[in-house]
GROMACS .gro file of C-alpha atoms in nm:
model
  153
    1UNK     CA    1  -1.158   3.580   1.969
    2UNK     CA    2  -1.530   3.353   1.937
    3UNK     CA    3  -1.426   3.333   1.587
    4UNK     CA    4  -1.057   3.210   1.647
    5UNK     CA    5  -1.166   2.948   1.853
    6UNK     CA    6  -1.429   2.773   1.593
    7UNK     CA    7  -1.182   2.760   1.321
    8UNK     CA    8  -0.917   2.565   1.579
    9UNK     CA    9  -1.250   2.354   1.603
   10UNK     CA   10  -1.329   2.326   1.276
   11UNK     CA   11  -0.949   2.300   1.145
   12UNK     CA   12  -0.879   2.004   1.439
   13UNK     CA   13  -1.203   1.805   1.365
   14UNK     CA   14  -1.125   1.756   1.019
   15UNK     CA   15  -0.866   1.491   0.941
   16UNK     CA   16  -0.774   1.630   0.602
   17UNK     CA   17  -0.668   1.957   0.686
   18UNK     CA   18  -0.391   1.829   0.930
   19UNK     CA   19  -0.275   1.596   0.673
   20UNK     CA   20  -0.009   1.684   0.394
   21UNK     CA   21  -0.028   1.819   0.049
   22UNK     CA   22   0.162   1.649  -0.293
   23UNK     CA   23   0.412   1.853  -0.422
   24UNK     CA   24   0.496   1.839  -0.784
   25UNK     CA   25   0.763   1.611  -0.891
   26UNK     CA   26   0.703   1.440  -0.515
   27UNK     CA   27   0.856   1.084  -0.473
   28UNK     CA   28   0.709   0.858  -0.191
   29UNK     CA   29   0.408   0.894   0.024
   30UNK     CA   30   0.256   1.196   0.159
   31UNK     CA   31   0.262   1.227   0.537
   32UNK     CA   32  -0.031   0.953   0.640
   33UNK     CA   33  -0.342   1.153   0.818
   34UNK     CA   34  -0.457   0.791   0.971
   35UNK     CA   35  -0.329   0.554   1.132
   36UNK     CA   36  -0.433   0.314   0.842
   37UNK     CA   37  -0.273   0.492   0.595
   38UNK     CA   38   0.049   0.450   0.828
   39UNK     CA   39  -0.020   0.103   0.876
   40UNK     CA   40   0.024   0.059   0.474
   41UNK     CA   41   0.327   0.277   0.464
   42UNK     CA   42   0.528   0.067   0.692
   43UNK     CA   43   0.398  -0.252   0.510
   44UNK     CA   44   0.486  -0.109   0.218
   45UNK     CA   45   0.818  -0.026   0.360
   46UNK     CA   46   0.844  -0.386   0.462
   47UNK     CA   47   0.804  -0.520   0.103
   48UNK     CA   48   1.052  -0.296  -0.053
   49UNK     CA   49   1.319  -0.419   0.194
   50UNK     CA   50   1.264  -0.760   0.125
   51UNK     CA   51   1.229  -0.721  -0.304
   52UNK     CA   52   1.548  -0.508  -0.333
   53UNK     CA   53   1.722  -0.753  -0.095
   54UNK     CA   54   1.600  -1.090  -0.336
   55UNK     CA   55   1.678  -0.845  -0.626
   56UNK     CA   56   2.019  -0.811  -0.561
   57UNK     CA   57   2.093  -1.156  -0.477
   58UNK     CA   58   1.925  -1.256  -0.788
   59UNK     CA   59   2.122  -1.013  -0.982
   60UNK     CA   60   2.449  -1.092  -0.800
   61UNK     CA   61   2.438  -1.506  -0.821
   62UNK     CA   62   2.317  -1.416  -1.211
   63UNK     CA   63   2.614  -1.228  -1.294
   64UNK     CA   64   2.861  -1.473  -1.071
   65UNK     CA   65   2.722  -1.741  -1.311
   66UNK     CA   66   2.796  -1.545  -1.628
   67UNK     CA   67   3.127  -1.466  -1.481
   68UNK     CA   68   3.253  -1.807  -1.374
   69UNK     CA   69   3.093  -2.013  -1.573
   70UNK     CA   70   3.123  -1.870  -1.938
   71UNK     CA   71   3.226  -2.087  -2.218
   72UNK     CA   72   3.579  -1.938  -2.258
   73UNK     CA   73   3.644  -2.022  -1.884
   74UNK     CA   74   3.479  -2.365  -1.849
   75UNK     CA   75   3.540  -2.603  -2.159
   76UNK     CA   76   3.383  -2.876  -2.011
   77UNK     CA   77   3.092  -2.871  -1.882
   78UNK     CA   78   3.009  -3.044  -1.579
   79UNK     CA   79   2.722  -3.330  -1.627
   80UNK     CA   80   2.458  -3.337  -1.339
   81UNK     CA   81   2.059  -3.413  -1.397
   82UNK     CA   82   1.920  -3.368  -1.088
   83UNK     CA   83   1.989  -3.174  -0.774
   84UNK     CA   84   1.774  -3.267  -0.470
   85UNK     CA   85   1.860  -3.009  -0.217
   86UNK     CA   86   1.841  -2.714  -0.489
   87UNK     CA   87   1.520  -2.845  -0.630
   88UNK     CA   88   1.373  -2.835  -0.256
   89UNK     CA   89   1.522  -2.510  -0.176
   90UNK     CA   90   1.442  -2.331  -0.453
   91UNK     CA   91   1.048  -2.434  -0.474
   92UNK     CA   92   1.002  -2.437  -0.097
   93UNK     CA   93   1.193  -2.051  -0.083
   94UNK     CA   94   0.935  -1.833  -0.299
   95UNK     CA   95   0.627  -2.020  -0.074
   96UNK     CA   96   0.790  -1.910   0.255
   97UNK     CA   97   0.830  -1.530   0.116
   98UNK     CA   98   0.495  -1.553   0.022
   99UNK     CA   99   0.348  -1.674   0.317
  100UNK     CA  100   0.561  -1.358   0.496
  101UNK     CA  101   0.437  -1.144   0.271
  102UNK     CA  102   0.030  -1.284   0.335
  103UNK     CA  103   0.028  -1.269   0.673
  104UNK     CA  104   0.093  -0.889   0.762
  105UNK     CA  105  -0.105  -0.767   0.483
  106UNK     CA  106  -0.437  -1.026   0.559
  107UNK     CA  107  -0.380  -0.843   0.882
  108UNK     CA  108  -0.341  -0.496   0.748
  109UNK     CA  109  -0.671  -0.569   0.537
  110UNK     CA  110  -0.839  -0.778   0.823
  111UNK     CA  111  -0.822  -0.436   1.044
  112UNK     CA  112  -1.006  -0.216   0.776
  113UNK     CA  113  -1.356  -0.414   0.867
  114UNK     CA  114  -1.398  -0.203   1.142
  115UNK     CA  115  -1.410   0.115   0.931
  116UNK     CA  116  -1.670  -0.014   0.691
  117UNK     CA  117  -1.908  -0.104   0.970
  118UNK     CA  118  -2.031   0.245   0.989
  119UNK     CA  119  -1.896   0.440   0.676
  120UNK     CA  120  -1.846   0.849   0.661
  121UNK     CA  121  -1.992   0.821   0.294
  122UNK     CA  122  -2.131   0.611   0.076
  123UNK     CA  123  -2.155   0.641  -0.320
  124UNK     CA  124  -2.396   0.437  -0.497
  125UNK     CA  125  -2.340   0.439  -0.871
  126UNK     CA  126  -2.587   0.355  -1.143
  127UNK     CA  127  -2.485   0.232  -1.477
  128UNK     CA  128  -2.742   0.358  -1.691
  129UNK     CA  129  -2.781   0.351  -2.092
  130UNK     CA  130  -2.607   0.650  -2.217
  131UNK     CA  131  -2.486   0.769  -1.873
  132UNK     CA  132  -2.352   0.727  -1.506
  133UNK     CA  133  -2.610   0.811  -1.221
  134UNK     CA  134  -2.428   0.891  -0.844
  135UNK     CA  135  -2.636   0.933  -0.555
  136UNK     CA  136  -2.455   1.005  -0.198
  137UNK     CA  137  -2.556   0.935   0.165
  138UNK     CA  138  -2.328   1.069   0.404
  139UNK     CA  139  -2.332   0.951   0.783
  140UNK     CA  140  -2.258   1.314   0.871
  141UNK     CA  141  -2.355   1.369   1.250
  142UNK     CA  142  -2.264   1.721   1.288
  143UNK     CA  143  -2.314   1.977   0.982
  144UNK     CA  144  -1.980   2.262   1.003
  145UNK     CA  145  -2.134   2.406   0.695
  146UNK     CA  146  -2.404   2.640   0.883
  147UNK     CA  147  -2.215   2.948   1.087
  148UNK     CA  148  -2.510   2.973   1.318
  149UNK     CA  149  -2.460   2.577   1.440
  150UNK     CA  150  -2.075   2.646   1.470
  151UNK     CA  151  -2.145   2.973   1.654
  152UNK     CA  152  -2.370   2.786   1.927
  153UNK     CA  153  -2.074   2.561   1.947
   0.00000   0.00000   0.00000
């Protein structure tokens, strides 16, 4: 029963082992272990609303254009140079997405500061000559590699 209880310990201190596995063929994310990785699922989300939404109104005014306004139903063109209100709208239109794209995801990256003030690991890589040289330093405070530590636990 001593030995039940330090693999529940062991399983529920390790964030990877509650989190999910990819599946071949797999479409979409895998179920976030983090709250971070959440955080840039549901921003990601967000986007994909918004881009299919401006995709099919792009697509839809493009083929109502093609539609009504093809050669063998308009003979005559009509004769206008310049267009205030369109001009405005459509240069003032792609900065406000923009800026509603920017300002959840300078958020979204703004929050991950706090992780890399004290990282779990850190991999320094050296470019040398003929080769790659990686050293590691890992923040680890506990080691769950040695039986007799998780024992005393």
């Amino acid at each position: 029963m001593r030995c039940l209880n330090v693999l529940q310990y062991y399983m529920l201190s390790q964030n990877f082992c509650l989190a999910d596995s990819p599946t071949p063929w797999q479409c979409g994310f895998q179920d976030p272990a983090t709250a971070s990785m959440e955080s840039i699922i549901d921003l990601h989300h967000d986007l994909m609303f918004f881009l299919i939404a401006i995709f099919t109104l792009v697509v839809w005014l493009g083929a109502r254009l093609c539609f009504f306004y093809h050669y063998s139903r308009v003979s005559v063109p009509h004769k206008f140079n310049h267009h205030t209100n369109l001009e405005l709208i459509w240069a003032l239109l792609p900065s406000l997405i923009i800026m509603l794209i920017a300002f959840p995801s300078l958020t979204l990256i703004y929050s991950f500061d706090h992780i890399t003030d004290n990282p779990a690991c850190t991999v320094r890589v050296i470019g040398r000559q003929w080769y790659w040289q990686y050293e590691l330093k890992e923040n680890v405070t506990t080691d769950f590699t040695n039986i007799k530590r998780l024992l005393e636990l």
